[in-house]
GROMACS .gro file of N, CA and C in nm:
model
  294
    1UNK      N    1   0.810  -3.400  -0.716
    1UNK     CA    2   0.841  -3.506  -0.622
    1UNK      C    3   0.711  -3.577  -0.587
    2UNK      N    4   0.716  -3.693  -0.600
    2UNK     CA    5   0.582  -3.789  -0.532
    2UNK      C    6   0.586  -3.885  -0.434
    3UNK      N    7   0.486  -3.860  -0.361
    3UNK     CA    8   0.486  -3.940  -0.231
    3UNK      C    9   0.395  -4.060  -0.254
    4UNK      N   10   0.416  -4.130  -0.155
    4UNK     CA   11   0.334  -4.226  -0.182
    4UNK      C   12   0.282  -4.248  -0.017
    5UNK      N   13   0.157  -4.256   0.007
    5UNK     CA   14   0.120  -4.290   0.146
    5UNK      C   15   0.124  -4.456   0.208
    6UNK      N   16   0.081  -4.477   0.341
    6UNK     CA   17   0.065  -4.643   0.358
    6UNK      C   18  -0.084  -4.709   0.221
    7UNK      N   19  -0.151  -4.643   0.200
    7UNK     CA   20  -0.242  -4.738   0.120
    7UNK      C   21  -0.213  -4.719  -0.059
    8UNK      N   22  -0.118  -4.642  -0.041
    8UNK     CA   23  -0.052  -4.656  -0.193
    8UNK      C   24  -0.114  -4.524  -0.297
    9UNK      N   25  -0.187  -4.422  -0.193
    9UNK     CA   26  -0.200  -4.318  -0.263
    9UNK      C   27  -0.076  -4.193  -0.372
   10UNK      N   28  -0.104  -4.191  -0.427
   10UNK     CA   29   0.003  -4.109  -0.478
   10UNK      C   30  -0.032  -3.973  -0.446
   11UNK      N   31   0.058  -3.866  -0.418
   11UNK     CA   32   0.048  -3.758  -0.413
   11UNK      C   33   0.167  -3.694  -0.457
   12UNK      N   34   0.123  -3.555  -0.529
   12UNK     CA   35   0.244  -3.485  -0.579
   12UNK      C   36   0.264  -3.348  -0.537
   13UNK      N   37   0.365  -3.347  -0.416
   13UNK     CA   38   0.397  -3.220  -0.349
   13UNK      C   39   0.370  -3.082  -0.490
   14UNK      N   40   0.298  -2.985  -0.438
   14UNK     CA   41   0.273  -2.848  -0.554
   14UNK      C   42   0.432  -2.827  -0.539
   15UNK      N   43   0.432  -2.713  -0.676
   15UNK     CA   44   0.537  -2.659  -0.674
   15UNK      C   45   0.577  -2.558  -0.619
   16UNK      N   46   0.676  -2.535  -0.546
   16UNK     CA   47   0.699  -2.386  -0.487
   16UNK      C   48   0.737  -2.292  -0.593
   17UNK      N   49   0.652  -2.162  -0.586
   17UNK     CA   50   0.698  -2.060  -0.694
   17UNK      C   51   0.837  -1.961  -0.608
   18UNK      N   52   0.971  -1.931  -0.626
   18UNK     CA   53   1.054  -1.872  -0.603
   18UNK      C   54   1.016  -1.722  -0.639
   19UNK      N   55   1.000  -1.623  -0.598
   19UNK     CA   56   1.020  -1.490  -0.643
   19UNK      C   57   1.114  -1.391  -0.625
   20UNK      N   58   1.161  -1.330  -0.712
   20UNK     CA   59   1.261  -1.247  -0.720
   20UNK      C   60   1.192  -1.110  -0.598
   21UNK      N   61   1.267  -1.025  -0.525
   21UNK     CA   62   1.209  -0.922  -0.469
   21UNK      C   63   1.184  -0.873  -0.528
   22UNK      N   64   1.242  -0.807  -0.673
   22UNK     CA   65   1.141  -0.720  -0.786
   22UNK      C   66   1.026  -0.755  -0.846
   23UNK      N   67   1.001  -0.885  -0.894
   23UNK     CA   68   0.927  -0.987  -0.897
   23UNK      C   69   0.793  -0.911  -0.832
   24UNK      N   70   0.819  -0.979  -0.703
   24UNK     CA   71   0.720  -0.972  -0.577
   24UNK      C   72   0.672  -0.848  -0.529
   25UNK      N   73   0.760  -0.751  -0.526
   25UNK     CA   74   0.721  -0.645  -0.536
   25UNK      C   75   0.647  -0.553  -0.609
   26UNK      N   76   0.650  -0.615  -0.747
   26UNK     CA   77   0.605  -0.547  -0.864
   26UNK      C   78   0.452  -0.609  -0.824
   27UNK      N   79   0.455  -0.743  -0.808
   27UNK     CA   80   0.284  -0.825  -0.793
   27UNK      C   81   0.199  -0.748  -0.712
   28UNK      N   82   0.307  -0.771  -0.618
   28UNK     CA   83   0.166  -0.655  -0.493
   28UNK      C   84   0.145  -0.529  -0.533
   29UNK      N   85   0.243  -0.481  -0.580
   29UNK     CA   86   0.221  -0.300  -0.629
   29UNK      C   87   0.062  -0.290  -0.710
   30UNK      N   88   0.075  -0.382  -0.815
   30UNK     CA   89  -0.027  -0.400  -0.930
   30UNK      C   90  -0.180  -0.452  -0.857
   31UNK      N   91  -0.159  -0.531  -0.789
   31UNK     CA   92  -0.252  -0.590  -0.676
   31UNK      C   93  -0.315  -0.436  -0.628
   32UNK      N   94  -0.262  -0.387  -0.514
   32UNK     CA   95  -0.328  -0.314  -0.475
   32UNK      C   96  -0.333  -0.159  -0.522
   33UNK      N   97  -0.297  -0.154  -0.657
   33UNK     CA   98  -0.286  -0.017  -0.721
   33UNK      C   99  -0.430  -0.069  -0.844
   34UNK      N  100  -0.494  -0.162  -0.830
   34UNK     CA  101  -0.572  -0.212  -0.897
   34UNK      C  102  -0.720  -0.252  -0.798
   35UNK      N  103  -0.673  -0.283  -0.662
   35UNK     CA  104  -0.798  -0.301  -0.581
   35UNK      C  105  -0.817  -0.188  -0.525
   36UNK      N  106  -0.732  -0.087  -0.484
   36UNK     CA  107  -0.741   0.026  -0.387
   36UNK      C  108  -0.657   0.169  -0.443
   37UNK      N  109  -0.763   0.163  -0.589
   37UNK     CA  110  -0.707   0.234  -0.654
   37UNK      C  111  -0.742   0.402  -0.656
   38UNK      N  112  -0.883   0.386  -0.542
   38UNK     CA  113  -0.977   0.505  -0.535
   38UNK      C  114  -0.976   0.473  -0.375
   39UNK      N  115  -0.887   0.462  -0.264
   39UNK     CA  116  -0.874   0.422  -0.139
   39UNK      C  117  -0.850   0.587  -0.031
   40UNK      N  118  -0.914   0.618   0.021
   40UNK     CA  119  -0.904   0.746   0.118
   40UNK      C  120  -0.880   0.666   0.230
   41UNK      N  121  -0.810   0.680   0.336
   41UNK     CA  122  -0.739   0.635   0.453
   41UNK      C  123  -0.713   0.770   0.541
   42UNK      N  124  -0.795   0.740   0.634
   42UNK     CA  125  -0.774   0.831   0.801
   42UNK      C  126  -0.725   0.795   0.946
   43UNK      N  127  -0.569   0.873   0.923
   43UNK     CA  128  -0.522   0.802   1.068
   43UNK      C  129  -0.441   0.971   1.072
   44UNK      N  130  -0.363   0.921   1.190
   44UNK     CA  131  -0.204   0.959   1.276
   44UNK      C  132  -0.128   0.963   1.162
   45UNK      N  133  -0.072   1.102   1.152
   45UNK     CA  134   0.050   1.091   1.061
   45UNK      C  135   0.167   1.143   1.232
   46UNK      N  136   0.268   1.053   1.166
   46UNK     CA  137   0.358   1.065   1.310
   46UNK      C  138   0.493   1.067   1.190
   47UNK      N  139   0.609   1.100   1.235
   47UNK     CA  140   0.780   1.084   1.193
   47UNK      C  141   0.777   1.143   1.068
   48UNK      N  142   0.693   1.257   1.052
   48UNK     CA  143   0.705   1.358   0.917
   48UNK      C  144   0.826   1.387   0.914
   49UNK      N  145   0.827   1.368   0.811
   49UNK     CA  146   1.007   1.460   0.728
   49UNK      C  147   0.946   1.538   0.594
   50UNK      N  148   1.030   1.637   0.556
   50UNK     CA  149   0.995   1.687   0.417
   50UNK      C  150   1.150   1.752   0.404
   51UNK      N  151   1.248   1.680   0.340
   51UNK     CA  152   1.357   1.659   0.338
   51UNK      C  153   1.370   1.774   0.156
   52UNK      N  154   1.504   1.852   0.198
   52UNK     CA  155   1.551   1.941   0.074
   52UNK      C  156   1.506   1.904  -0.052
   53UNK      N  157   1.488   1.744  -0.103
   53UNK     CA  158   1.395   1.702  -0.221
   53UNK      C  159   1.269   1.736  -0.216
   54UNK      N  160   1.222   1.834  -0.133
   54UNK     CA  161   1.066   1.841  -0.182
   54UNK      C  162   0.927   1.692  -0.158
   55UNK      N  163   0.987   1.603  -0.142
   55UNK     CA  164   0.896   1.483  -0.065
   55UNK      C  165   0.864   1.464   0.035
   56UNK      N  166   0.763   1.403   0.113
   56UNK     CA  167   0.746   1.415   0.215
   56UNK      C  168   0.747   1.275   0.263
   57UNK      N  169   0.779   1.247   0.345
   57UNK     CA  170   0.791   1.105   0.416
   57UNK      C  171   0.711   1.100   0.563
   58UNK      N  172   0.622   1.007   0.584
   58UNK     CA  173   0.580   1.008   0.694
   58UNK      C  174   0.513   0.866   0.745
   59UNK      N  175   0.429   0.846   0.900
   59UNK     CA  176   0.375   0.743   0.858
   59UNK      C  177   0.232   0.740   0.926
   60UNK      N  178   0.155   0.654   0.844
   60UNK     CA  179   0.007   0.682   0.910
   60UNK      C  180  -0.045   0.570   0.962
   61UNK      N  181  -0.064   0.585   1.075
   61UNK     CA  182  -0.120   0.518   1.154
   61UNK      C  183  -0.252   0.520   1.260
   62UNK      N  184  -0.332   0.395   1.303
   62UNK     CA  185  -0.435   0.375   1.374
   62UNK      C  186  -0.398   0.331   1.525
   63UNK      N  187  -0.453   0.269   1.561
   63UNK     CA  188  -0.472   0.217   1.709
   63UNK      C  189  -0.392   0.061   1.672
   64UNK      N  190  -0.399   0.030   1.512
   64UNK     CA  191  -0.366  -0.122   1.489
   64UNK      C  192  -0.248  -0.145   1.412
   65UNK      N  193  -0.252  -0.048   1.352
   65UNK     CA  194  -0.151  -0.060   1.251
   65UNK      C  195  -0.117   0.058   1.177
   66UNK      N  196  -0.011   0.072   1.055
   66UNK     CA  197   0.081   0.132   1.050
   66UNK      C  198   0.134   0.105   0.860
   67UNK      N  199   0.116   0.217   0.835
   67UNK     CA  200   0.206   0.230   0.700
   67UNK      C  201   0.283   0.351   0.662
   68UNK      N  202   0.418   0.334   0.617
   68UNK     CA  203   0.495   0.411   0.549
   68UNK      C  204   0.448   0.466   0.443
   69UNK      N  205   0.472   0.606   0.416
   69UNK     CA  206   0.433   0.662   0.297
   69UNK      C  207   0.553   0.788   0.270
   70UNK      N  208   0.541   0.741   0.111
   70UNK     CA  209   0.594   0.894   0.086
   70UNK      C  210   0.552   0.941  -0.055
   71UNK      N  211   0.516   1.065  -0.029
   71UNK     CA  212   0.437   1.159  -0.070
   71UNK      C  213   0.508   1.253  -0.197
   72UNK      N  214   0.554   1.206  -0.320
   72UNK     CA  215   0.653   1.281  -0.386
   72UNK      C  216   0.616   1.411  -0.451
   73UNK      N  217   0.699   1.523  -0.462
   73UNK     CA  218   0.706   1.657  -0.475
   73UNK      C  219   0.593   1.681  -0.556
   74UNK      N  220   0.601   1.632  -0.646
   74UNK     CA  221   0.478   1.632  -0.767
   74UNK      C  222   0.334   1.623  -0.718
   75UNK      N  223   0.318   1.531  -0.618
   75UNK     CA  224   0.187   1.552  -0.584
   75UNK      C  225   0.146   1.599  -0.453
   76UNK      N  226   0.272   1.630  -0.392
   76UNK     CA  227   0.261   1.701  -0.252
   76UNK      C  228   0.209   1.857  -0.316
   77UNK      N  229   0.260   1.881  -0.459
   77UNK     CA  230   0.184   2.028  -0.449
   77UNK      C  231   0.023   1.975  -0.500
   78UNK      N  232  -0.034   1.900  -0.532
   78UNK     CA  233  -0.167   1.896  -0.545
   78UNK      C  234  -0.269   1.873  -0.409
   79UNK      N  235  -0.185   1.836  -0.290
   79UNK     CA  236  -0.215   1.775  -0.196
   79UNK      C  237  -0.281   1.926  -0.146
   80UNK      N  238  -0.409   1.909  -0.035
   80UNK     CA  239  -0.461   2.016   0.045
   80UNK      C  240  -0.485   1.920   0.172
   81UNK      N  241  -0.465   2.059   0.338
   81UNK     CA  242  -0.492   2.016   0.407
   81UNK      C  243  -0.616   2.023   0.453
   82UNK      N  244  -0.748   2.007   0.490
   82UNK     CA  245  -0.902   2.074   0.530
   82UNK      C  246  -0.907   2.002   0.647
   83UNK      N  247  -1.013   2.043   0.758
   83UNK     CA  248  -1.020   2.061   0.855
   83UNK      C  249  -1.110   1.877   0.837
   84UNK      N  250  -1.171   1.823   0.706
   84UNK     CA  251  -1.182   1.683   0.713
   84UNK      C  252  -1.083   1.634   0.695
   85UNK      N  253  -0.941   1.611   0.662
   85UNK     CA  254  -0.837   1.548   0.639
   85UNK      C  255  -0.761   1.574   0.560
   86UNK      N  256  -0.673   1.476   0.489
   86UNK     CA  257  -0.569   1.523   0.448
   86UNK      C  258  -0.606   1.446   0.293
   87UNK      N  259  -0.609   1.564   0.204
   87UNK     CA  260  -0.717   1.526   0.078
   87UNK      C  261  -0.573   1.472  -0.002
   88UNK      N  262  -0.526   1.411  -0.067
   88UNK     CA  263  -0.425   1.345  -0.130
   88UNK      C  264  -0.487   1.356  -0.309
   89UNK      N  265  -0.479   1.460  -0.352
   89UNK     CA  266  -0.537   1.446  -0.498
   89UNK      C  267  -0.476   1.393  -0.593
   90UNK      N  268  -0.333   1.395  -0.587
   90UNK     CA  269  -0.260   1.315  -0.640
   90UNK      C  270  -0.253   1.226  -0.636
   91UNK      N  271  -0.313   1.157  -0.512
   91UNK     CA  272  -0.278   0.987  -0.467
   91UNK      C  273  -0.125   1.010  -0.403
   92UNK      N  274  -0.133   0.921  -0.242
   92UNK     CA  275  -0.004   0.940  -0.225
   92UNK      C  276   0.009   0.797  -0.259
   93UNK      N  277   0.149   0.733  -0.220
   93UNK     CA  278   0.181   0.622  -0.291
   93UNK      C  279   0.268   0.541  -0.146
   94UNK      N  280   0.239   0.472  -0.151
   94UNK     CA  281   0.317   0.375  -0.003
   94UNK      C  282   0.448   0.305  -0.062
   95UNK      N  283   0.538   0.347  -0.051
   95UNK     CA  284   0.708   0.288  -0.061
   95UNK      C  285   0.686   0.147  -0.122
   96UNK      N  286   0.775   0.106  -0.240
   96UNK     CA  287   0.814   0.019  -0.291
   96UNK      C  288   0.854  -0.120  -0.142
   97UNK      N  289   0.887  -0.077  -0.043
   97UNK     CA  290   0.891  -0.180   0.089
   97UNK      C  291   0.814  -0.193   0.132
   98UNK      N  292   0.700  -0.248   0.076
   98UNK     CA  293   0.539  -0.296   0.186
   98UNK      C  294   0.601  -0.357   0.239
   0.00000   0.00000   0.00000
């Protein structure tokens, strides 16, 4: 679509990119499984579950903010707790719903 202003400039509105939620979801996954791929994070784990599947669901949080995680069976057994934190050797993985 092109506009045209009072002195006869032309301009051409960008295009909006539409994304599918799988789409979009998949982008950011790759995004930050690529920037924060070696990422240690220290907070509040609060609303633990470790539900008959063997996963653990919980969420960790600061003074600011807040992320969902869940922690699947597979690497909950590599996981240790130490008196510095909560060592995630597996990598835990933050839910497909950022």
């Amino acid at each position: 679509m092109e506009l045209r202003d009072q002195l006869g400039f032309r301009f051409t509105a960008p295009e909006r990119r539409v994304w599918t939620v799988r789409a979009l979801v998949a982008a950011v996954r790759a995004h930050v499984e690529r920037e924060y791929s070696d990422a240690w994070v220290e907070g509040e784990i609060s609303n633990f579950r470790a539900p008959d599947s063997g996963h653990l669901y919980f969420t960790l949080k600061d003074g600011n903010a807040q992320i969902r995680v869940v922690m699947f069976q597979f690497e909950g057994a590599a996981a240790a707790v130490s008196s510095g934190g909560w060592n995630a050797g597996g990598g835990a993985g933050a839910g497909d719903d950022l």
